[in-house]
Short mmCIF file of C-alpha atoms in Angstrom, two decimals:
data_model
loop_
_atom_site.label_atom_id
_atom_site.label_comp_id
_atom_site.label_asym_id
_atom_site.label_seq_id
_atom_site.Cartn_x
_atom_site.Cartn_y
_atom_site.Cartn_z
CA UNK A 1 89.64 66.61 112.50
CA UNK A 2 90.71 70.15 113.31
CA UNK A 3 90.25 71.73 116.68
CA UNK A 4 91.10 75.37 116.75
CA UNK A 5 91.81 76.23 120.40
CA UNK A 6 92.01 79.98 120.15
CA UNK A 7 91.02 82.73 117.74
CA UNK A 8 92.14 86.34 117.30
CA UNK A 9 89.09 87.46 119.33
CA UNK A 10 90.16 85.19 122.19
CA UNK A 11 87.06 83.02 122.00
CA UNK A 12 87.58 79.26 122.37
CA UNK A 13 86.04 77.26 119.57
CA UNK A 14 86.10 73.76 118.16
CA UNK A 15 85.66 73.07 114.43
CA UNK A 16 85.47 69.50 113.11
CA UNK A 17 86.14 68.81 109.49
CA UNK A 18 87.98 66.45 107.20
CA UNK A 19 91.32 67.82 106.14
CA UNK A 20 92.41 67.66 102.53
CA UNK A 21 95.77 65.93 102.04
CA UNK A 22 99.96 67.45 103.13
CA UNK A 23 117.32 73.13 115.88
CA UNK A 24 120.72 74.65 115.15
CA UNK A 25 122.02 71.27 113.86
CA UNK A 26 120.43 68.61 111.75
CA UNK A 27 118.45 65.93 113.53
CA UNK A 28 116.61 62.66 113.22
CA UNK A 29 114.04 61.36 115.66
CA UNK A 30 112.21 58.11 116.16
CA UNK A 31 108.71 57.62 117.56
CA UNK A 32 106.23 54.87 118.31
CA UNK A 33 102.49 54.60 118.57
CA UNK A 34 101.67 52.50 121.66
CA UNK A 35 99.43 49.52 121.26
CA UNK A 36 95.90 49.99 122.62
CA UNK A 37 95.68 53.75 122.19
CA UNK A 38 92.32 54.72 120.69
CA UNK A 39 91.97 57.24 117.91
CA UNK A 40 95.60 57.04 116.84
CA UNK A 41 97.56 55.55 114.00
CA UNK A 42 97.69 52.02 115.32
CA UNK A 43 96.36 49.29 113.08
CA UNK A 44 95.66 45.90 114.66
CA UNK A 45 99.12 44.52 115.29
CA UNK A 46 102.41 46.07 116.32
CA UNK A 47 103.28 49.72 116.81
CA UNK A 48 103.68 52.50 114.31
CA UNK A 49 107.07 54.20 114.17
CA UNK A 50 107.97 57.68 112.97
CA UNK A 51 111.26 59.51 112.43
CA UNK A 52 111.63 63.22 112.28
CA UNK A 53 114.75 64.80 110.71
CA UNK A 54 115.22 68.45 111.51
CA UNK A 55 118.06 70.92 110.78
CA UNK A 56 117.14 74.41 111.83
CA UNK A 57 115.69 75.20 115.20
CA UNK A 58 112.24 76.36 114.14
CA UNK A 59 109.64 75.98 116.92
CA UNK A 60 106.58 75.74 114.64
CA UNK A 61 108.06 72.82 112.69
CA UNK A 62 109.40 70.73 115.57
CA UNK A 63 106.50 71.38 117.92
CA UNK A 64 103.79 70.80 115.30
CA UNK A 65 105.26 67.48 114.26
CA UNK A 66 105.76 66.24 117.77
CA UNK A 67 102.35 67.46 118.98
CA UNK A 68 100.72 66.04 115.89
CA UNK A 69 102.17 62.61 116.40
CA UNK A 70 101.18 62.67 120.04
CA UNK A 71 97.62 63.65 119.21
CA UNK A 72 97.50 60.83 116.71
CA UNK A 73 98.60 58.39 119.42
CA UNK A 74 102.26 58.19 118.39
CA UNK A 75 105.66 59.50 119.36
CA UNK A 76 108.15 61.72 117.56
CA UNK A 77 111.60 62.09 119.15
CA UNK A 78 113.89 64.55 117.39
CA UNK A 79 117.45 63.35 117.06
CA UNK A 80 119.90 66.09 116.19
CA UNK A 81 122.27 64.95 113.43
CA UNK A 82 124.97 67.10 114.86
CA UNK A 83 125.27 64.27 117.38
CA UNK A 84 125.03 61.57 114.80
CA UNK A 85 127.17 60.20 111.90
CA UNK A 86 124.62 61.18 109.20
CA UNK A 87 126.22 63.06 106.38
CA UNK A 88 129.70 62.42 107.84
CA UNK A 89 130.49 58.80 108.69
CA UNK A 90 127.14 57.58 107.37
CA UNK A 91 125.46 58.43 104.10
CA UNK A 92 121.88 59.66 103.87
CA UNK A 93 121.14 56.50 101.90
CA UNK A 94 122.40 54.27 104.73
CA UNK A 95 120.49 56.29 107.33
CA UNK A 96 117.24 55.89 105.40
CA UNK A 97 117.81 52.14 105.08
CA UNK A 98 118.25 51.89 108.82
CA UNK A 99 115.28 54.08 109.68
CA UNK A 100 113.09 52.14 107.29
CA UNK A 101 113.54 49.13 109.64
CA UNK A 102 112.53 51.09 112.72
CA UNK A 103 109.96 53.73 111.66
CA UNK A 104 106.88 54.14 109.54
CA UNK A 105 107.74 57.55 108.12
CA UNK A 106 110.57 60.11 108.12
CA UNK A 107 110.39 63.85 107.87
CA UNK A 108 113.51 65.69 106.73
CA UNK A 109 114.25 69.33 107.28
CA UNK A 110 117.63 69.71 105.62
CA UNK A 111 119.78 72.19 103.76
CA UNK A 112 119.97 70.56 100.35
CA UNK A 113 117.59 68.82 98.01
CA UNK A 114 120.31 66.22 97.49
CA UNK A 115 119.91 65.15 101.10
CA UNK A 116 116.19 64.47 100.62
CA UNK A 117 116.92 62.60 97.40
CA UNK A 118 119.51 60.53 99.23
CA UNK A 119 117.03 59.57 101.93
CA UNK A 120 114.37 58.71 99.40
CA UNK A 121 116.70 56.61 97.24
CA UNK A 122 116.91 53.69 99.68
CA UNK A 123 113.91 54.25 101.97
CA UNK A 124 111.07 51.76 102.02
CA UNK A 125 108.88 54.12 104.05
CA UNK A 126 107.54 57.60 103.21
CA UNK A 127 110.16 60.39 103.23
CA UNK A 128 108.41 63.67 103.91
CA UNK A 129 110.23 66.83 102.80
CA UNK A 130 109.75 69.26 105.66
CA UNK A 131 112.10 71.72 103.99
CA UNK A 132 115.13 71.92 101.72
CA UNK A 133 116.73 74.57 99.56
CA UNK A 134 114.34 73.87 96.70
CA UNK A 135 110.95 73.32 98.30
CA UNK A 136 108.82 73.67 101.45
CA UNK A 137 105.81 71.43 100.72
CA UNK A 138 104.64 70.91 104.32
CA UNK A 139 104.34 74.72 104.61
CA UNK A 140 102.23 74.80 101.45
CA UNK A 141 99.75 72.37 102.91
CA UNK A 142 99.15 74.72 105.83
CA UNK A 143 99.13 77.78 103.55
CA UNK A 144 96.53 76.36 101.18
CA UNK A 145 94.35 75.34 104.17
CA UNK A 146 94.65 78.84 105.62
CA UNK A 147 93.79 80.50 102.30
CA UNK A 148 90.72 78.31 101.90
CA UNK A 149 89.68 79.09 105.47
CA UNK A 150 90.03 82.86 105.24
CA UNK A 151 89.56 83.69 101.58
CA UNK A 152 86.86 81.12 100.70
CA UNK A 153 85.21 80.61 104.05
CA UNK A 154 85.54 76.81 104.02
CA UNK A 155 88.42 74.52 104.78
CA UNK A 156 87.61 72.28 101.74
CA UNK A 157 86.95 75.06 99.29
CA UNK A 158 88.90 75.31 96.04
CA UNK A 159 91.30 78.17 95.46
CA UNK A 160 90.66 78.69 91.76
CA UNK A 161 91.01 82.32 90.78
CA UNK A 162 92.72 83.47 93.95
CA UNK A 163 95.47 86.05 93.50
CA UNK A 164 98.45 85.83 95.78
CA UNK A 165 101.15 88.51 95.86
CA UNK A 166 104.60 87.55 97.14
CA UNK A 167 107.03 90.40 97.66
CA UNK A 168 110.66 90.23 98.83
CA UNK A 169 113.33 87.62 98.26
CA UNK A 170 112.35 85.48 95.28
CA UNK A 171 115.26 83.00 95.50
CA UNK A 172 114.01 80.68 98.18
CA UNK A 173 112.07 77.53 98.86
CA UNK A 174 108.89 79.26 100.04
CA UNK A 175 108.65 81.38 96.86
CA UNK A 176 109.33 78.38 94.69
CA UNK A 177 106.60 76.27 96.31
CA UNK A 178 104.12 79.14 96.32
CA UNK A 179 104.68 79.35 92.55
CA UNK A 180 104.15 75.60 92.21
CA UNK A 181 101.07 75.73 94.41
CA UNK A 182 99.51 78.53 92.40
CA UNK A 183 100.03 76.58 89.21
CA UNK A 184 98.56 73.38 90.73
CA UNK A 185 95.62 75.00 92.47
CA UNK A 186 94.32 77.38 89.79
CA UNK A 187 95.62 80.51 91.42
CA UNK A 188 97.68 83.36 90.09
CA UNK A 189 100.82 84.48 91.94
CA UNK A 190 102.28 87.96 91.49
CA UNK A 191 106.01 88.20 92.33
CA UNK A 192 108.08 91.29 93.05
CA UNK A 193 111.66 91.43 94.32
CA UNK A 194 115.04 92.99 93.60
CA UNK A 195 116.23 92.63 90.01
CA UNK A 196 119.18 90.59 91.32
CA UNK A 197 116.80 87.81 92.40
CA UNK A 198 117.06 84.99 89.89
CA UNK A 199 114.41 82.28 90.02
CA UNK A 200 115.76 78.90 89.08
CA UNK A 201 114.90 78.00 85.52
CA UNK A 202 113.72 74.54 86.57
CA UNK A 203 111.03 76.06 88.77
CA UNK A 204 109.79 78.41 86.07
CA UNK A 205 109.63 75.46 83.62
CA UNK A 206 107.69 73.35 86.14
CA UNK A 207 105.11 76.07 86.61
CA UNK A 208 104.82 76.86 82.88
CA UNK A 209 104.11 73.19 82.19
CA UNK A 210 101.38 73.16 84.85
CA UNK A 211 99.77 76.51 84.09
CA UNK A 212 101.48 78.91 81.69
CA UNK A 213 99.90 82.12 83.09
CA UNK A 214 99.97 81.27 86.79
CA UNK A 215 103.24 83.08 87.60
CA UNK A 216 103.63 86.77 86.84
CA UNK A 217 106.56 88.93 87.86
CA UNK A 218 106.41 92.70 88.42
CA UNK A 219 109.07 95.33 88.89
CA UNK A 220 107.53 96.93 91.96
CA UNK A 221 105.78 95.75 95.08
CA UNK A 222 102.94 98.14 94.34
CA UNK A 223 102.22 96.58 90.97
CA UNK A 224 102.36 93.02 92.35
CA UNK A 225 100.03 93.74 95.31
CA UNK A 226 97.39 95.66 93.35
CA UNK A 227 94.11 93.71 93.53
CA UNK A 228 95.62 90.74 95.43
CA UNK A 229 93.54 88.57 97.75
CA UNK A 230 96.61 87.57 99.78
CA UNK A 231 99.86 89.39 100.39
CA UNK A 232 102.68 87.09 101.49
CA UNK A 233 106.11 87.92 102.91
CA UNK A 234 108.97 85.77 104.10
CA UNK A 235 112.15 86.33 106.04
CA UNK A 236 114.77 88.49 104.35
CA UNK A 237 117.63 87.02 106.36
CA UNK A 238 117.41 83.31 105.76
CA UNK A 239 119.58 80.85 107.61
CA UNK A 240 123.20 81.07 106.50
CA UNK A 241 123.14 84.75 105.42
CA UNK A 242 126.58 86.17 106.21
CA UNK A 243 126.50 88.98 108.77
CA UNK A 244 128.50 91.22 106.41
CA UNK A 245 125.87 90.80 103.68
CA UNK A 246 122.91 91.78 105.86
CA UNK A 247 123.12 95.54 105.33
CA UNK A 248 123.32 95.38 101.56
CA UNK A 249 120.54 92.75 101.53
CA UNK A 250 118.32 94.94 103.69
CA UNK A 251 118.81 97.93 101.41
CA UNK A 252 117.96 95.90 98.27
CA UNK A 253 114.82 94.42 99.84
CA UNK A 254 113.50 97.56 101.61
CA UNK A 255 111.40 98.70 98.55
CA UNK A 256 109.52 95.37 98.92
CA UNK A 257 108.62 95.70 102.60
CA UNK A 258 104.94 95.14 103.30
CA UNK A 259 103.47 98.26 104.95
CA UNK A 260 99.91 99.40 105.68
CA UNK A 261 100.16 101.66 102.62
CA UNK A 262 101.10 98.71 100.42
CA UNK A 263 98.26 96.58 101.91
CA UNK A 264 95.78 99.30 100.89
CA UNK A 265 96.53 98.48 97.25
CA UNK A 266 95.31 94.94 97.63
CA UNK A 267 91.64 93.97 97.60
CA UNK A 268 89.50 95.19 100.46
CA UNK A 269 89.74 92.57 103.17
CA UNK A 270 92.93 91.08 101.72
CA UNK A 271 94.88 88.87 104.11
CA UNK A 272 98.53 89.07 105.10
CA UNK A 273 100.58 85.88 105.49
CA UNK A 274 104.09 85.02 106.67
CA UNK A 275 105.25 81.47 107.33
CA UNK A 276 107.27 82.65 110.33
CA UNK A 277 109.63 83.43 111.95
CA UNK A 278 109.07 87.05 111.13
CA UNK A 279 111.09 90.20 111.81
CA UNK A 280 109.06 93.32 112.41
CA UNK A 281 110.70 96.20 110.61
CA UNK A 282 112.16 93.99 107.92
CA UNK A 283 109.89 92.01 105.54
CA UNK A 284 106.84 93.65 107.09
CA UNK A 285 106.08 96.43 109.57
CA UNK A 286 104.72 95.69 113.00
CA UNK A 287 101.34 97.30 112.24
CA UNK A 288 100.84 94.82 109.36
CA UNK A 289 101.73 91.54 111.08
CA UNK A 290 99.93 92.58 114.28
CA UNK A 291 97.04 94.18 112.44
CA UNK A 292 93.52 92.96 111.56
CA UNK A 293 94.45 91.66 108.14
CA UNK A 294 97.14 89.37 109.45
CA UNK A 295 96.36 85.65 109.66
CA UNK A 296 99.91 84.51 110.42
CA UNK A 297 99.04 82.69 113.67
CA UNK A 298 96.15 80.79 112.13
CA UNK A 299 98.63 79.96 109.37
CA UNK A 300 101.14 78.67 111.95
CA UNK A 301 98.50 76.59 113.74
CA UNK A 302 97.44 75.02 110.51
CA UNK A 303 100.85 73.42 110.26
CA UNK A 304 99.69 71.05 112.98
CA UNK A 305 96.40 70.13 111.33
CA UNK A 306 97.84 69.73 107.85
CA UNK A 307 100.74 67.60 109.05
CA UNK A 308 98.46 65.34 111.01
CA UNK A 309 96.41 64.75 107.92
CA UNK A 310 99.50 64.08 105.82
CA UNK A 311 100.95 61.61 108.34
CA UNK A 312 97.68 59.75 108.54
CA UNK A 313 97.38 59.62 104.78
CA UNK A 314 100.88 58.38 104.20
CA UNK A 315 100.94 55.83 106.96
CA UNK A 316 97.41 54.47 106.64
CA UNK A 317 96.17 55.76 103.32
CA UNK A 318 93.27 57.71 104.83
CA UNK A 319 92.53 61.00 106.50
CA UNK A 320 90.21 60.47 109.47
#
């Protein structure tokens, strides 16, 4: 069930439908679904447990996971790994083995794909990749839901034939998973970024195996955006970017900034997306992200709905 509380026009509105299945230091959290709560994750006996591993302090991620578990009748308690032995005195494999005895699922927002693999290696419960350096699958669930909502007019519509343009930094987890999603969902993705951006060969091979023509790279933002249904931008200054590198990075990425002039090259009615956080004046101008084509806040809200569906599916095998 999805309940949209606010819309861009300010009108309150409820929409019910069946969803299709998805802090400065690292953290892990444990939660429980209390017995006797109606409409939650509880099944007959005992309580459901949930663990939430977070690294960066991103409000949309932490809040959506915690609110989602609460709405499902459960608890999610972030536990910052800066205050724990994980990755130092305790391996990720040992941490997963312990959490498997206390929780029903774990989400991991970490810096390296190796950390997610380590958790999954010994876990006997679902390990949900909330973000690593190679993928951002939970964001993709929200993004696909948002595209279906705004570009197809129905939450359960297919996305076959949709053209998404991503402009900016091409060496990041969001770009990689947008490429994978396009190949999986029958879309085409147009990419444009500085020549220095090198997409990992493994990602290109994955996409080519799924759909050989799904990923197309262009030299300019204008060529990539022409005729697109969706224009997507992401932060230029990802976590861990050295302060001394910011100026050179900004200059290299500036030709790929999303402006109102660039948006005019997309299809009439094209939508603008950014997974947030966003910097006005960097990856997009303020008039784009705050303008009528922007759907970034619906996109952010859909993290909650998609993640609730994913948790329900993984813990109980059904999306209610």
